[in-house]
Tab-separated table of C-alpha atoms in Angstrom:
chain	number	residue	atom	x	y	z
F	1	UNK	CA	-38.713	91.475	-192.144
F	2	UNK	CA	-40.777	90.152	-190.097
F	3	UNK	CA	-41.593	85.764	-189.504
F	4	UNK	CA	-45.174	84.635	-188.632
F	5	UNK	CA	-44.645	81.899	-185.996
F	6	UNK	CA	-47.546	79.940	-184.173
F	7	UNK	CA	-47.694	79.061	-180.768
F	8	UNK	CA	-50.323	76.884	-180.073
F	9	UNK	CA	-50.133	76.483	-176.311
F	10	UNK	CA	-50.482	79.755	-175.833
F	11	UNK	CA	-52.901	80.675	-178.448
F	12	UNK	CA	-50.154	83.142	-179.965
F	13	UNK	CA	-49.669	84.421	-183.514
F	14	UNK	CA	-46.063	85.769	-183.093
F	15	UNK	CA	-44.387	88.204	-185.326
F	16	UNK	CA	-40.493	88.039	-184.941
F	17	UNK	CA	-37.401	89.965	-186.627
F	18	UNK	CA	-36.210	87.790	-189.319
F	19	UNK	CA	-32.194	87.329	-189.795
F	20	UNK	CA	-30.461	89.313	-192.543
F	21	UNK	CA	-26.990	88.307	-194.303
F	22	UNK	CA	-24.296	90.812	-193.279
F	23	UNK	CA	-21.899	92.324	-195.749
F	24	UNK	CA	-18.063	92.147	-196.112
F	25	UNK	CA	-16.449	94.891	-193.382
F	26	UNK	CA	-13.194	96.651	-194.241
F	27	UNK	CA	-10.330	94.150	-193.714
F	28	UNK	CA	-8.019	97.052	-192.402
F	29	UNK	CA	-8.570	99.956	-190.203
F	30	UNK	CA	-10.460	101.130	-187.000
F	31	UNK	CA	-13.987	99.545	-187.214
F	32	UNK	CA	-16.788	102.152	-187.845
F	33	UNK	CA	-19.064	102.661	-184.841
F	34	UNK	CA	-22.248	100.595	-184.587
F	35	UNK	CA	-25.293	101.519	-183.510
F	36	UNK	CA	-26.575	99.237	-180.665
F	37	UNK	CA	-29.323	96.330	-182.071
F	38	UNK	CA	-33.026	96.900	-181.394
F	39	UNK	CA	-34.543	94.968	-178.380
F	40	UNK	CA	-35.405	91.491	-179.325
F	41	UNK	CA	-39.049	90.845	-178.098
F	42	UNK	CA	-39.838	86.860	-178.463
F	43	UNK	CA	-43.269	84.941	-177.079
F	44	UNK	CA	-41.669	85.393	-173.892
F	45	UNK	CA	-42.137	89.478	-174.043
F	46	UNK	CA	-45.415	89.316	-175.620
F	47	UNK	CA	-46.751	86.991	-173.706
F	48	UNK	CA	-45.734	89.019	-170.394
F	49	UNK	CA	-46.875	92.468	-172.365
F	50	UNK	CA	-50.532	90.529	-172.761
F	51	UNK	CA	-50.656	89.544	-168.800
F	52	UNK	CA	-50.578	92.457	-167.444
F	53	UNK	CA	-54.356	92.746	-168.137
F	54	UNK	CA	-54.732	90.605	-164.651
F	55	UNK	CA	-52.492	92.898	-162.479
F	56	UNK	CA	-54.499	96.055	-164.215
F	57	UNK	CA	-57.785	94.555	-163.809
F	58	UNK	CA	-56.995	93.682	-160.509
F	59	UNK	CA	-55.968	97.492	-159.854
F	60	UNK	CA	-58.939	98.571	-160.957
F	61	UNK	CA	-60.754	96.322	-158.765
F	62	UNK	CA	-58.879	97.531	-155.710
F	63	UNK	CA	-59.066	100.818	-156.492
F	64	UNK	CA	-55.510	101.350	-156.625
F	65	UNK	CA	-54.761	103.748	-158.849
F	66	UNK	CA	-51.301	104.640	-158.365
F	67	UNK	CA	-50.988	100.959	-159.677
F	68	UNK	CA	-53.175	101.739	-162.957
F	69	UNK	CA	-50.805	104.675	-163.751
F	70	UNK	CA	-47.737	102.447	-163.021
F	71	UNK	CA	-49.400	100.008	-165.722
F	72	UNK	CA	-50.870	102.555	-168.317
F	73	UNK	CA	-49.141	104.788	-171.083
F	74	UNK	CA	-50.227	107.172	-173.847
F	75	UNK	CA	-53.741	107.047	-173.929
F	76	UNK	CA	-54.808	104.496	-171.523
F	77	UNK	CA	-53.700	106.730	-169.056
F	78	UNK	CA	-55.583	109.321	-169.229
F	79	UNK	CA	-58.229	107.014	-167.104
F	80	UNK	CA	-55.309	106.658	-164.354
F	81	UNK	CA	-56.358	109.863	-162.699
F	82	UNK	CA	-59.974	111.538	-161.689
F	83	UNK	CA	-61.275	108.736	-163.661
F	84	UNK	CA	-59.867	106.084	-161.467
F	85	UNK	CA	-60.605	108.173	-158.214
F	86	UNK	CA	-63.424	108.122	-159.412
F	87	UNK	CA	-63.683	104.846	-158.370
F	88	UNK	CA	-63.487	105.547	-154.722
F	89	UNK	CA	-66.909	107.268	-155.293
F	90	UNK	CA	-69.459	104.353	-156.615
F	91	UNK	CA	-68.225	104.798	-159.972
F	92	UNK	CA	-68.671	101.823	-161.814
F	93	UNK	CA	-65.284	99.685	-163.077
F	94	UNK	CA	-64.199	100.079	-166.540
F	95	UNK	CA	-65.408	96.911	-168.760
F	96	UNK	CA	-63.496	93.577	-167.783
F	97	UNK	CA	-59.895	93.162	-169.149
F	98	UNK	CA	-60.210	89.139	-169.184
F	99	UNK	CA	-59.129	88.586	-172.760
F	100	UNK	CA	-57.948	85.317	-173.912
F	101	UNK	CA	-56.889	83.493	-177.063
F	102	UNK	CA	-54.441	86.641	-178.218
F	103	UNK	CA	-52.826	86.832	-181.732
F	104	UNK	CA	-49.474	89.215	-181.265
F	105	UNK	CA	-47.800	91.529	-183.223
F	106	UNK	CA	-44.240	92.808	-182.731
F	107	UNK	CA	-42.501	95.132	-184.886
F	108	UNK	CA	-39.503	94.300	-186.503
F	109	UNK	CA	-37.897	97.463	-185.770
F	110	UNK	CA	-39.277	98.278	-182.650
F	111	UNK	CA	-37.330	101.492	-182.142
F	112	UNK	CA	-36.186	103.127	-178.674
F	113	UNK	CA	-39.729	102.044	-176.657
F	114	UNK	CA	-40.688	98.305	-178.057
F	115	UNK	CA	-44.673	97.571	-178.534
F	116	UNK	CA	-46.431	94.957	-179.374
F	117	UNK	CA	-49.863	94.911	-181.089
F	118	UNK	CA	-52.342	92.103	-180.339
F	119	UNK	CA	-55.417	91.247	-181.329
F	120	UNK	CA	-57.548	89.089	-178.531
F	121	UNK	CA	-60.585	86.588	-179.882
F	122	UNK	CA	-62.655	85.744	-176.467
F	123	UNK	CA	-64.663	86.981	-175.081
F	124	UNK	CA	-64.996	89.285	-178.153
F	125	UNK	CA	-62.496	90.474	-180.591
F	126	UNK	CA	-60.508	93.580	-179.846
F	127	UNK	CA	-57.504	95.168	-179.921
F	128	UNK	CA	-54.417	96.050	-177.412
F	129	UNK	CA	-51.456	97.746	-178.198
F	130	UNK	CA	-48.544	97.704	-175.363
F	131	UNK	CA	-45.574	99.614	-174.747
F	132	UNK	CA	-41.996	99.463	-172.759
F	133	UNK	CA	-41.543	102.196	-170.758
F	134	UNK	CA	-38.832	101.941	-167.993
F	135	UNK	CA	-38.352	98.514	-168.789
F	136	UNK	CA	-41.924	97.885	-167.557
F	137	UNK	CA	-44.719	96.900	-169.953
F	138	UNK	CA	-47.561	99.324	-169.782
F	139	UNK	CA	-51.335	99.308	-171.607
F	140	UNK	CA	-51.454	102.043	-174.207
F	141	UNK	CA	-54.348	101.076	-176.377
F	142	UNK	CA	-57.048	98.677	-175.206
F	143	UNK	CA	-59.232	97.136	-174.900
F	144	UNK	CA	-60.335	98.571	-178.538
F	145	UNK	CA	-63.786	96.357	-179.683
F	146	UNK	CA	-63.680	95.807	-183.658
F	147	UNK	CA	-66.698	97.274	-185.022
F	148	UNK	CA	-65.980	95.427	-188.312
F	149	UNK	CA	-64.134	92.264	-189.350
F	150	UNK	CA	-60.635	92.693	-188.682
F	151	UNK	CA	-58.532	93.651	-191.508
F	152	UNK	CA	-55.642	91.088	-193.248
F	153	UNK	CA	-51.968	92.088	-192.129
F	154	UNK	CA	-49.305	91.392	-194.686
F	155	UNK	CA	-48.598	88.107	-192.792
F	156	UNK	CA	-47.702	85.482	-194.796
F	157	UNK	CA	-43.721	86.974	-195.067
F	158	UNK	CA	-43.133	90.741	-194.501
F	159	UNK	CA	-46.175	92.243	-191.413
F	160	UNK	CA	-44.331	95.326	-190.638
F	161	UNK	CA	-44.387	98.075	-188.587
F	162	UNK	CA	-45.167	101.388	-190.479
F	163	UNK	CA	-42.316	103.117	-189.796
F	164	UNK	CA	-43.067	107.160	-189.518
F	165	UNK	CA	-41.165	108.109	-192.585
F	166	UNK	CA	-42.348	105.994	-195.262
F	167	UNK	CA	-43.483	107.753	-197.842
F	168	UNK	CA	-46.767	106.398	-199.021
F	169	UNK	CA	-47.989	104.275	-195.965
F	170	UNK	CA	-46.055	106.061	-193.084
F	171	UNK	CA	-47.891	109.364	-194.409
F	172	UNK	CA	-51.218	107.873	-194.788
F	173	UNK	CA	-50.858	106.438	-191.237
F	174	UNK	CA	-49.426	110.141	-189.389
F	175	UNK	CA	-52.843	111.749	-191.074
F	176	UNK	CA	-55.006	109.455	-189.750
F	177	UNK	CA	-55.763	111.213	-186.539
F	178	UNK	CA	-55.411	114.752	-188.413
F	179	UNK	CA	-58.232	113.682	-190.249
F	180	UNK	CA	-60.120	112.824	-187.887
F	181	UNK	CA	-60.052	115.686	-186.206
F	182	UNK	CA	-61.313	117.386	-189.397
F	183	UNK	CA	-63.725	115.455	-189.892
F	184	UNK	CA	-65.404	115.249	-186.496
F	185	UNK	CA	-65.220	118.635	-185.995
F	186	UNK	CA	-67.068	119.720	-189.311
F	187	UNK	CA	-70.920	118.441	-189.223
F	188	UNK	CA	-70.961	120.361	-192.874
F	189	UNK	CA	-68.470	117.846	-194.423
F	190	UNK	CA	-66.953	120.676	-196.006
F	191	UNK	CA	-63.047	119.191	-194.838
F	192	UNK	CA	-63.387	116.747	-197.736
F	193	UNK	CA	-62.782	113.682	-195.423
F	194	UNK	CA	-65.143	110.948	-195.763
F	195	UNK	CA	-65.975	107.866	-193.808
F	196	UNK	CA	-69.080	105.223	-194.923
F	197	UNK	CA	-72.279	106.361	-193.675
F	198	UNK	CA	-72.881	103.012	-191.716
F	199	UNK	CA	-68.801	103.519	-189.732
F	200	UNK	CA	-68.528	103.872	-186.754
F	201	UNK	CA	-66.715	107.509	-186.305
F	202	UNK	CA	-69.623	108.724	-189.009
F	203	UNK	CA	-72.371	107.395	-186.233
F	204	UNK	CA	-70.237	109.796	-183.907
F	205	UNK	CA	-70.135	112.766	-185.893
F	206	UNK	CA	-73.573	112.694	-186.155
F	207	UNK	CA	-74.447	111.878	-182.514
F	208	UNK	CA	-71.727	115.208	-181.571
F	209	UNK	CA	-73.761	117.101	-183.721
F	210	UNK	CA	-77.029	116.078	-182.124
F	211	UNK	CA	-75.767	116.687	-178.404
F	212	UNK	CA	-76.766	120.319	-178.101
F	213	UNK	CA	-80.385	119.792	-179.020
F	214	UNK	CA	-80.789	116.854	-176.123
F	215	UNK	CA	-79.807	119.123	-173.313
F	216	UNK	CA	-81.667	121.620	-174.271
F	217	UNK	CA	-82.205	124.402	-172.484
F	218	UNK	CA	-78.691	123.868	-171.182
F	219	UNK	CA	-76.111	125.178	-173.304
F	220	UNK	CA	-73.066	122.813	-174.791
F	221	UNK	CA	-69.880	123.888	-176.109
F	222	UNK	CA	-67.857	120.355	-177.976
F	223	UNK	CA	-64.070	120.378	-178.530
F	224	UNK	CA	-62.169	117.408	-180.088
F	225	UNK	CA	-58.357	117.033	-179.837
F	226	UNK	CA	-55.663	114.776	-180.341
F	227	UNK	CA	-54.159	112.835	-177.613
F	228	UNK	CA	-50.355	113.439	-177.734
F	229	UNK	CA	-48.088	110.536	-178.840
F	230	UNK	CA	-46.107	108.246	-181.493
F	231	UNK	CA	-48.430	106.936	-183.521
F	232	UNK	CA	-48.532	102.814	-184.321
F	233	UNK	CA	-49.151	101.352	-187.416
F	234	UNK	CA	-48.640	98.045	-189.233
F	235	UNK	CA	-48.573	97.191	-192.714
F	236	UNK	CA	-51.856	95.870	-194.285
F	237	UNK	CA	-52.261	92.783	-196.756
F	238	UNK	CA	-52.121	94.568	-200.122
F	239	UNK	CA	-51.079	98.145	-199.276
F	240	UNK	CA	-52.022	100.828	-196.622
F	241	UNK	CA	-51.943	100.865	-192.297
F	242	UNK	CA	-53.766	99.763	-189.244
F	243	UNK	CA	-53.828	102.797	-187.569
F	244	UNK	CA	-53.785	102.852	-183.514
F	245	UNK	CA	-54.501	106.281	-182.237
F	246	UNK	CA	-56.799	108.499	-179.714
F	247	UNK	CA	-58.627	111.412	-179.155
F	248	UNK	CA	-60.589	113.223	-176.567
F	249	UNK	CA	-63.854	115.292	-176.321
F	250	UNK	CA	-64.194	118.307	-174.450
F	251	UNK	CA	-67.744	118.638	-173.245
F	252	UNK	CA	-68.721	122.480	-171.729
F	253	UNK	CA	-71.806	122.724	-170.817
F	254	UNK	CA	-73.636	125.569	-168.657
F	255	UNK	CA	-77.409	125.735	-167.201
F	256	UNK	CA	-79.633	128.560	-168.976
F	257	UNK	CA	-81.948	129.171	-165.906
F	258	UNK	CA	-78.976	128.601	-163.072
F	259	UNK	CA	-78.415	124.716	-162.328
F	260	UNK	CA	-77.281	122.259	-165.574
F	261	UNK	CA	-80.874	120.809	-166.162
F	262	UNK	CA	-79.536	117.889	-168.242
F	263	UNK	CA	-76.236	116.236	-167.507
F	264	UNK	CA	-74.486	114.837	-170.194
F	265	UNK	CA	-73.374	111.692	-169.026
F	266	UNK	CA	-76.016	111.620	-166.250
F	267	UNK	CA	-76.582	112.608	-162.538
F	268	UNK	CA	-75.168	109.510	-161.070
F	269	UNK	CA	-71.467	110.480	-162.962
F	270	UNK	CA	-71.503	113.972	-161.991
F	271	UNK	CA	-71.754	112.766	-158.213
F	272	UNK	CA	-69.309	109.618	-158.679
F	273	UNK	CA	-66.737	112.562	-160.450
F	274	UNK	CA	-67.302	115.808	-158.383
F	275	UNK	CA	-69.298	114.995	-155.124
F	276	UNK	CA	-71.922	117.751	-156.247
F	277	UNK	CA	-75.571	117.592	-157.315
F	278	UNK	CA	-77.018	121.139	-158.517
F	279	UNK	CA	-73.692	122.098	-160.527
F	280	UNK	CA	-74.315	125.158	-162.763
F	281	UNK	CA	-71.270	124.461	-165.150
F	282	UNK	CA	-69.817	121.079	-166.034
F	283	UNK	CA	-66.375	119.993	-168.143
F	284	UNK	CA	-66.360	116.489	-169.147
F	285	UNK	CA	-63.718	114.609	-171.024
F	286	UNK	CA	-64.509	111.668	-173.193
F	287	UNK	CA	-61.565	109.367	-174.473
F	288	UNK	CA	-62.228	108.196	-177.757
F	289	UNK	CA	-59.327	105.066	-178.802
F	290	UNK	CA	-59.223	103.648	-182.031
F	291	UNK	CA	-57.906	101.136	-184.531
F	292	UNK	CA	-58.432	102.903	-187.975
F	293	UNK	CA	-57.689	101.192	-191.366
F	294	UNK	CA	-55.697	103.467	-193.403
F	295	UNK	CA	-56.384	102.010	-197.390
F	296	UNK	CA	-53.938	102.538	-200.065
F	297	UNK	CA	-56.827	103.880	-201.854
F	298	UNK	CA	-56.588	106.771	-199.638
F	299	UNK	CA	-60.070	105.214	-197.942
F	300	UNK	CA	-60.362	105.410	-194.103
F	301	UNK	CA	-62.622	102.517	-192.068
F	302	UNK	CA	-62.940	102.238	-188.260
F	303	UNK	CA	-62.285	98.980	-187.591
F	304	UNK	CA	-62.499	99.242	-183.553
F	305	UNK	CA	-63.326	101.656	-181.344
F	306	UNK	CA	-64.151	102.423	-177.592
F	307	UNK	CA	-65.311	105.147	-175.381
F	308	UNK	CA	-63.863	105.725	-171.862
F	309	UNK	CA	-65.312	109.046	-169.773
F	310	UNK	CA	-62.083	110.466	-168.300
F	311	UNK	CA	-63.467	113.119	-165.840
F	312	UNK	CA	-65.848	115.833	-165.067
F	313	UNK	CA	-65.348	118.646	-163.127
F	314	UNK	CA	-68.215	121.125	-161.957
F	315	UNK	CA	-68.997	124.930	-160.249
């Protein structure tokens, strides 16, 4: 179970492990073996998870990449590479990772690699998800913008973590990128999977499906897949998951008449990326992070979403 705690000095909605009575042991023989507790993760954790936005921003800033990989996981760090060196070549730097006023989030059974979840209020709302890896604290979602108002955790007593293997929520939450993969990858909407017309991943369905007539007479291959890793979830006020998850999208695209005539993501990228101007092929990766909310109704809304370019290579 899981306690909703306020910190107000600290701007901090805190979700701790609550205490549970233990049950009689044997009174005679060898005691049975124990399995070792969870981490405990207090305000102290969180609150150290949350600050390493300053040492990441300023690692951006310096260009110092090594540092963004030692301070990124799962899909945050798929920007820790040609993205980052990218850097070194004019590139601009990613979007500004001074977020304030942070509710957190932390699992009551956090498992081998504790997270926290938190959702920051200024300058605008978005989410962050962090991980322990090497007992360092590492970005794995995040900054994610909401695109919606955010939805209501089960806080009042029990906000949980979605553990994999629950059978109604756990599942809905493990198909959550599946389905997105279906769905973005089948303009015809013949998966079955259906998002609002006015959400955000139905915006970029339709914008995917529109690429190939705006570079025109270039030709453009698009592949989505899943980013590999655990997915996060916690437990929504009245049934069903928040969702944290990621995907990328592979961009191919090849000049009809010799050089690419219309660059995807624009001239000034394909320098910053490559060093080349007339390339005749291009590969660009897009990272596409999201919070998703998983309904018990079976329902699927984008609640917050952002999209990183990861590289680009060229011939």
């Amino acid at each position: 179970m899981l306690r909703r705690m306020a910190a107000p000095a600290i701007g901090v909605v805190l979700l701790l492990a609550g205490c549970g009575a233990q049950g009689d042991g044997p009174l005679t023989g060898a005691p049975s073996p124990t399995r070792p507790a969870p981490p405990t993760i207090g305000a102290d954790e969180a609150a150290a998870a949350f600050g390493l936005l300053t040492r990441l921003q300023d690692a951006w800033a310096s260009r110092d990449c090594a540092e963004v990989a030692a301070l990124t996981a799962a899909a945050e760090s798929e920007l820790a590479g040609r993205a980052c060196r990218a850097r070194r070549n004019g590139r601009p730097a990613p979007a500004s990772l001074a977020y304030e006023d942070a509710d957190y989030y932390v699992p009551d059974e956090p498992g081998d690699r504790p997270w926290v979840a938190a959702l920051a209020h200024a300058p605008d709302p978005a989410y962050f998800l962090f991980t322990e890896e090497q007992d360092a604290w590492r970005l794995a979602y995040g900054p994610i913008p909401l695109t919606r108002d955010a939805p209501r955790l089960d806080a009042a007593e029990t906000v949980r973590a979605v553990p994999a293997d629950d059978p109604e929520d756990g599942l809905r939450a493990r198909l959550v990128p599946q389905k997105h993969l279906a769905y973005l990858t089948d303009p015809a909407g013949l998966s079955g999977v259906r998002f609002a017309a006015r959400d955000a991943v139905t915006r970029l369905r339709d914008e995917l499906a529109g690429e190939a007539a705006r570079v025109r007479p270039d030709r453009l291959d698009v592949d989505v897949r899943l980013v590999p890793g655990e997915t996060r979830a916690l437990a929504l006020e009245g049934g069903g998951a928040l969702v944290f998850h990621a995907l990328t999208i592979a961009y191919r695209q090849r000049g009809r008449r010799g050089e690419v005539d219309h660059p995807l993501f624009g001239a000034a990228a394909v320098r910053h990326f490559t060093g080349k101007t007339h390339p005749r092929t291009l590969t660009a990766t897009e990272l596409i992070v999201l919070a998703t909310e998983a309904g018990a109704d079976g329902t699927m809304r984008t609640v917050a979403l952002r999209r990183s370019l990861a590289d680009i290579t060229a011939t």
